Coordinates of N, CA and C in Angstrom, one line a residue:
M111 N 11.6 -35.6 -37.5 CA 11.1 -34.3 -38.0 C 9.7 -34.0 -37.4
K112 N 8.9 -35.0 -37.1 CA 7.6 -34.7 -36.5 C 7.8 -34.3 -35.1
K113 N 8.8 -34.8 -34.4 CA 9.1 -34.4 -33.0 C 9.5 -32.9 -33.0
F114 N 10.3 -32.5 -33.9 CA 10.7 -31.1 -34.0 C 9.6 -30.2 -34.2
A115 N 8.7 -30.6 -35.2 CA 7.5 -29.7 -35.5 C 6.6 -29.7 -34.2
L116 N 6.4 -30.8 -33.5 CA 5.6 -30.8 -32.3 C 6.2 -29.9 -31.2
F117 N 7.5 -30.0 -31.1 CA 8.2 -29.2 -30.1 C 8.1 -27.7 -30.5
M118 N 8.2 -27.3 -31.7 CA 8.1 -25.9 -32.1 C 6.7 -25.4 -31.9
A119 N 5.7 -26.2 -32.2 CA 4.3 -25.8 -32.0 C 4.0 -25.6 -30.5
M120 N 4.6 -26.5 -29.6 CA 4.4 -26.3 -28.2 C 5.1 -25.0 -27.7
A121 N 6.3 -24.8 -28.2 CA 7.0 -23.6 -27.9 C 6.3 -22.3 -28.2
V122 N 5.7 -22.3 -29.4 CA 4.9 -21.1 -29.9 C 3.7 -20.9 -29.0
L123 N 2.9 -22.0 -28.7 CA 1.8 -21.9 -27.8 C 2.1 -21.5 -26.4
L124 N 3.2 -22.0 -25.9 CA 3.7 -21.6 -24.6 C 4.0 -20.1 -24.5
T125 N 4.7 -19.6 -25.6 CA 5.0 -18.2 -25.7 C 3.8 -17.3 -25.7
I126 N 2.8 -17.7 -26.5 CA 1.6 -17.0 -26.6 C 0.8 -16.9 -25.3
F127 N 0.7 -18.0 -24.6 CA -0.1 -18.0 -23.4 C 0.7 -17.4 -22.2
A128 N 2.1 -17.4 -22.2 CA 2.9 -16.8 -21.2 C 2.9 -15.3 -21.3
C129 N 2.6 -14.8 -22.4 CA 2.7 -13.3 -22.6 C 1.3 -12.7 -22.5
S130 N 0.5 -13.2 -21.6 CA -0.9 -12.6 -21.4 C -0.7 -11.3 -20.8
K131 N -1.7 -10.4 -21.0 CA -1.7 -9.1 -20.5 C -2.0 -9.1 -19.0
I132 N -1.3 -8.3 -18.2 CA -1.6 -8.2 -16.7 C -2.7 -7.1 -16.6
A133 N -3.6 -7.5 -15.7 CA -4.7 -6.5 -15.5 C -4.2 -5.3 -14.8
E134 N -4.6 -4.1 -15.3 CA -4.1 -2.8 -14.8 C -4.9 -2.5 -13.5
N135 N -4.2 -2.1 -12.5 CA -4.8 -1.6 -11.2 C -4.6 -0.1 -11.1
N136 N -5.6 0.6 -11.2 CA -5.5 2.1 -11.1 C -6.4 2.6 -9.9
D137 N -6.4 1.9 -8.8 CA -7.1 2.2 -7.7 C -6.6 3.6 -7.1
P138 N -7.5 4.4 -6.7 CA -7.0 5.8 -6.2 C -6.2 5.7 -4.9
V139 N -6.1 4.6 -4.2 CA -5.3 4.5 -3.0 C -3.8 4.4 -3.4
I140 N -3.5 4.0 -4.6 CA -2.1 3.8 -5.0 C -1.3 5.2 -4.9
G141 N -0.2 5.1 -4.2 CA 0.6 6.3 -4.0 C 1.1 6.4 -2.6
I142 N 1.5 7.6 -2.1 CA 2.1 7.7 -0.8 C 1.1 8.5 0.1
W143 N 1.0 7.9 1.3 CA 0.1 8.4 2.3 C 1.0 8.6 3.6
S144 N 0.7 9.7 4.4 CA 1.5 9.9 5.6 C 0.7 10.5 6.7
D145 N 1.3 10.4 7.9 CA 0.7 11.0 9.1 C 1.9 11.5 9.9
E146 N 1.9 12.8 10.3 CA 3.0 13.3 11.0 C 2.4 13.7 12.4
T147 N 3.3 13.4 13.4 CA 2.9 13.8 14.8 C 3.9 14.9 15.2
I148 N 3.3 15.9 16.0 CA 4.1 17.0 16.5 C 4.0 17.0 18.0
S149 N 5.2 17.0 18.6 CA 5.2 17.0 20.1 C 4.9 18.4 20.6
A150 N 4.1 18.5 21.6 CA 3.7 19.8 22.2 C 5.0 20.6 22.6
K151 N 6.0 19.9 23.1 CA 7.2 20.5 23.6 C 8.1 21.1 22.4
T152 N 8.0 20.5 21.2 CA 8.8 20.9 20.1 C 8.0 21.3 18.9
S153 N 6.8 21.9 19.1 CA 6.0 22.2 18.0 C 6.6 23.3 17.1
T154 N 7.5 24.1 17.6 CA 8.2 25.1 16.7 C 9.3 24.4 15.9
K155 N 9.7 23.3 16.3 CA 10.8 22.6 15.5 C 10.3 21.7 14.4
G156 N 9.0 21.5 14.3 CA 8.4 20.7 13.3 C 8.0 19.3 13.8
P157 N 7.7 18.4 12.9 CA 7.3 17.0 13.3 C 8.3 16.2 14.0
T158 N 7.9 15.4 15.0 CA 8.8 14.6 15.7 C 8.7 13.1 15.2
G159 N 7.6 12.8 14.7 CA 7.3 11.4 14.2 C 6.6 11.4 12.9
R160 N 6.8 10.4 12.1 CA 6.1 10.3 10.8 C 5.8 8.9 10.5
Q161 N 4.6 8.6 10.0 CA 4.3 7.3 9.5 C 4.1 7.4 8.0
E162 N 4.5 6.5 7.2 CA 4.3 6.6 5.8 C 3.9 5.2 5.2
W163 N 2.9 5.2 4.3 CA 2.4 4.0 3.6 C 2.6 4.3 2.2
I164 N 3.3 3.4 1.5 CA 3.4 3.5 0.0 C 2.7 2.3 -0.6
F165 N 1.6 2.6 -1.2 CA 0.7 1.6 -1.9 C 1.1 1.4 -3.3
N166 N 1.3 0.1 -3.8 CA 1.5 -0.1 -5.2 C 0.4 -0.9 -5.8
D167 N 0.5 -1.0 -7.1 CA -0.6 -1.6 -7.9 C -0.7 -3.1 -7.8
A168 N 0.2 -3.8 -7.1 CA 0.2 -5.2 -7.0 C -0.4 -5.6 -5.6
Y169 N -1.2 -4.7 -5.0 CA -1.9 -5.0 -3.7 C -0.9 -5.2 -2.6
L170 N 0.3 -4.6 -2.7 CA 1.3 -4.6 -1.7 C 1.8 -3.2 -1.4
G171 N 2.6 -3.1 -0.4 CA 3.2 -1.7 -0.1 C 4.3 -1.8 0.9
R172 N 4.8 -0.7 1.3 CA 5.8 -0.6 2.3 C 5.4 0.5 3.3
Y173 N 5.6 0.1 4.6 CA 5.3 1.0 5.7 C 6.6 1.4 6.4
H174 N 6.7 2.7 6.7 CA 7.8 3.3 7.4 C 7.3 4.1 8.6
N175 N 8.0 4.0 9.7 CA 7.8 4.8 10.9 C 9.1 5.5 11.3
Y176 N 9.1 6.8 11.2 CA 10.2 7.6 11.4 C 10.1 8.3 12.8
Q177 N 11.2 8.4 13.5 CA 11.3 9.2 14.7 C 12.4 10.2 14.4
G178 N 12.0 11.5 14.2 CA 13.0 12.4 13.7 C 13.4 12.1 12.3
H179 N 14.7 11.9 12.0 CA 15.1 11.5 10.7 C 15.5 10.0 10.6
E180 N 15.2 9.3 11.7 CA 15.7 7.9 11.8 C 14.5 6.9 11.6
I181 N 14.6 5.9 10.8 CA 13.6 4.9 10.6 C 13.6 3.9 11.8
K182 N 12.4 3.9 12.5 CA 12.3 3.0 13.6 C 11.7 1.7 13.2
V183 N 10.7 1.7 12.3 CA 10.0 0.5 11.8 C 9.9 0.6 10.3
Q184 N 10.2 -0.5 9.7 CA 10.0 -0.7 8.2 C 9.5 -2.1 7.9
T185 N 8.4 -2.2 7.3 CA 7.8 -3.5 7.0 C 7.0 -3.4 5.7
D186 N 6.7 -4.5 5.1 CA 5.8 -4.6 4.0 C 4.4 -4.8 4.4
F187 N 3.5 -4.5 3.6 CA 2.1 -4.7 3.9 C 1.3 -5.2 2.7
K188 N 0.2 -5.8 2.9 CA -0.8 -6.2 1.8 C -2.0 -5.4 2.0
W189 N -2.7 -5.1 0.9 CA -3.9 -4.4 1.0 C -4.9 -5.0 0.0
K190 N -6.2 -4.8 0.4 CA -7.3 -5.2 -0.5 C -8.4 -4.3 -0.3
K191 N -9.3 -4.2 -1.3 CA -10.4 -3.4 -1.2 C -11.7 -4.2 -1.4
T192 N -12.7 -4.0 -0.5 CA -14.0 -4.6 -0.6 C -15.0 -3.4 -0.5
D193 N -15.7 -3.3 -1.6 CA -16.6 -2.1 -1.7 C -15.8 -0.9 -1.5
D194 N -16.1 0.0 -0.5 CA -15.3 1.2 -0.3 C -14.4 1.1 0.9
V195 N -14.1 -0.1 1.4 CA -13.3 -0.3 2.6 C -12.0 -1.0 2.2
Y196 N -10.9 -0.4 2.7 CA -9.6 -0.9 2.5 C -9.1 -1.6 3.7
I197 N -8.5 -2.8 3.6 CA -8.0 -3.5 4.7 C -6.5 -3.7 4.5
I198 N -5.7 -3.1 5.4 CA -4.3 -3.1 5.3 C -3.8 -4.1 6.4
S199 N -3.0 -5.1 5.9 CA -2.5 -6.1 6.9 C -1.0 -6.1 6.8
Y200 N -0.4 -6.5 7.9 CA 1.1 -6.5 8.0 C 1.6 -7.9 8.3
P201 N 1.7 -8.7 7.3 CA 2.2 -10.1 7.6 C 3.5 -10.2 8.3
G202 N 3.7 -11.1 9.2 CA 5.0 -11.3 9.8 C 5.2 -10.3 11.0
T203 N 4.2 -9.5 11.3 CA 4.3 -8.5 12.4 C 3.2 -8.8 13.4
D204 N 3.2 -8.1 14.5 CA 2.1 -8.2 15.5 C 1.2 -6.9 15.3
F205 N 1.3 -6.2 14.2 CA 0.5 -5.0 14.0 C -0.9 -5.5 13.7
K206 N -1.9 -4.8 14.2 CA -3.3 -5.1 13.9 C -3.6 -4.6 12.5
D207 N -4.6 -5.2 11.8 CA -5.0 -4.7 10.5 C -5.6 -3.3 10.6
D208 N -5.3 -2.4 9.7 CA -6.0 -1.1 9.6 C -7.1 -1.3 8.6
I209 N -8.3 -0.9 9.1 CA -9.5 -0.9 8.2 C -10.0 0.5 8.0
V210 N -9.9 1.0 6.8 CA -10.0 2.4 6.5 C -10.9 2.6 5.3
T211 N -11.4 3.8 5.2 CA -12.1 4.3 4.0 C -11.5 5.5 3.5
M212 N -11.6 5.8 2.2 CA -11.0 7.1 1.7 C -12.1 8.1 1.7
E213 N -11.8 9.3 2.3 CA -12.7 10.4 2.5 C -12.1 11.7 2.0
E214 N -12.9 12.6 1.8 CA -12.5 14.0 1.5 C -12.7 14.8 2.8
S215 N -11.7 15.5 3.2 CA -11.8 16.3 4.4 C -11.1 17.7 4.3
E216 N -11.0 18.4 5.3 CA -10.3 19.7 5.3 C -8.8 19.6 5.0
E217 N -8.2 18.4 5.4 CA -6.8 18.2 5.2 C -6.5 17.7 3.8
G218 N -7.6 17.4 3.0 CA -7.4 16.8 1.7 C -8.1 15.4 1.6
I219 N -7.5 14.6 0.8 CA -8.0 13.2 0.7 C -7.3 12.4 1.8
V220 N -8.1 11.7 2.6 CA -7.5 11.0 3.8 C -8.0 9.6 3.8
L221 N -7.2 8.8 4.5 CA -7.7 7.4 4.9 C -8.2 7.5 6.3
L222 N -9.5 7.2 6.5 CA -10.1 7.4 7.8 C -10.3 6.0 8.4
A223 N -9.7 5.8 9.6 CA -9.8 4.5 10.3 C -11.3 4.4 10.8
I224 N -11.9 3.3 10.4 CA -13.3 3.1 10.7 C -13.5 2.9 12.2
E225 N -12.8 2.0 12.9 CA -13.0 1.8 14.3 C -12.8 3.0 15.2
E226 N -11.6 3.7 14.9 CA -11.3 4.8 15.8 C -11.9 6.1 15.3
E227 N -12.5 6.1 14.1 CA -13.1 7.3 13.5 C -12.1 8.5 13.5
E228 N -10.9 8.2 13.2 CA -9.9 9.3 13.1 C -9.0 9.0 11.8
I229 N -8.3 10.1 11.4 CA -7.5 10.0 10.2 C -6.3 9.2 10.5
L230 N -6.1 8.2 9.6 CA -4.9 7.4 9.7 C -3.8 8.0 8.9
A231 N -4.1 8.5 7.7 CA -3.1 9.1 6.8 C -3.7 10.1 5.8
V232 N -2.9 11.0 5.3 CA -3.3 12.0 4.3 C -2.5 11.7 3.0
R233 N -3.2 11.8 1.9 CA -2.5 11.6 0.6 C -1.4 12.8 0.4
E234 N -0.3 12.3 -0.1 CA 0.8 13.3 -0.4 C 0.7 13.7 -1.8

C-alpha cells in the first residue's frame, strides 16, 4: 500500500511539473515577410521572383524562394534577437546568415540588412 501511495504522489508531482506554462513570444518580427523582384523585361507582367520568410514564435521559420509560381528553394531557418538586431540562420544549407534590424520606411515596416544597408524584406 505504501508503494502505491508513493507511486501516486510521484505521478501527481510529475503531472504538475510537466504542465508548466510556456513563455509567450510576441516579438514584432513574427509573421510573414517578403521581397519581390521585377525583371526590367517583364515589368508589365508583374513580379518574376519572390522570397518569403515566415517567422514563428518558437524562434524558427520557413523560407521560400519562388521563380514565377514555382518554388525553387524551401528551407527552415532559426532566428534570434539580440538588442534590436535579428540574426537569421539557415542550418543545413550554405546560405550566409542574414543580420537585420526592423525599421520604418516608405514601403512600411521592413527588415533592413545591416551589411548591405538594403531592404531584405517587407512585412505583409
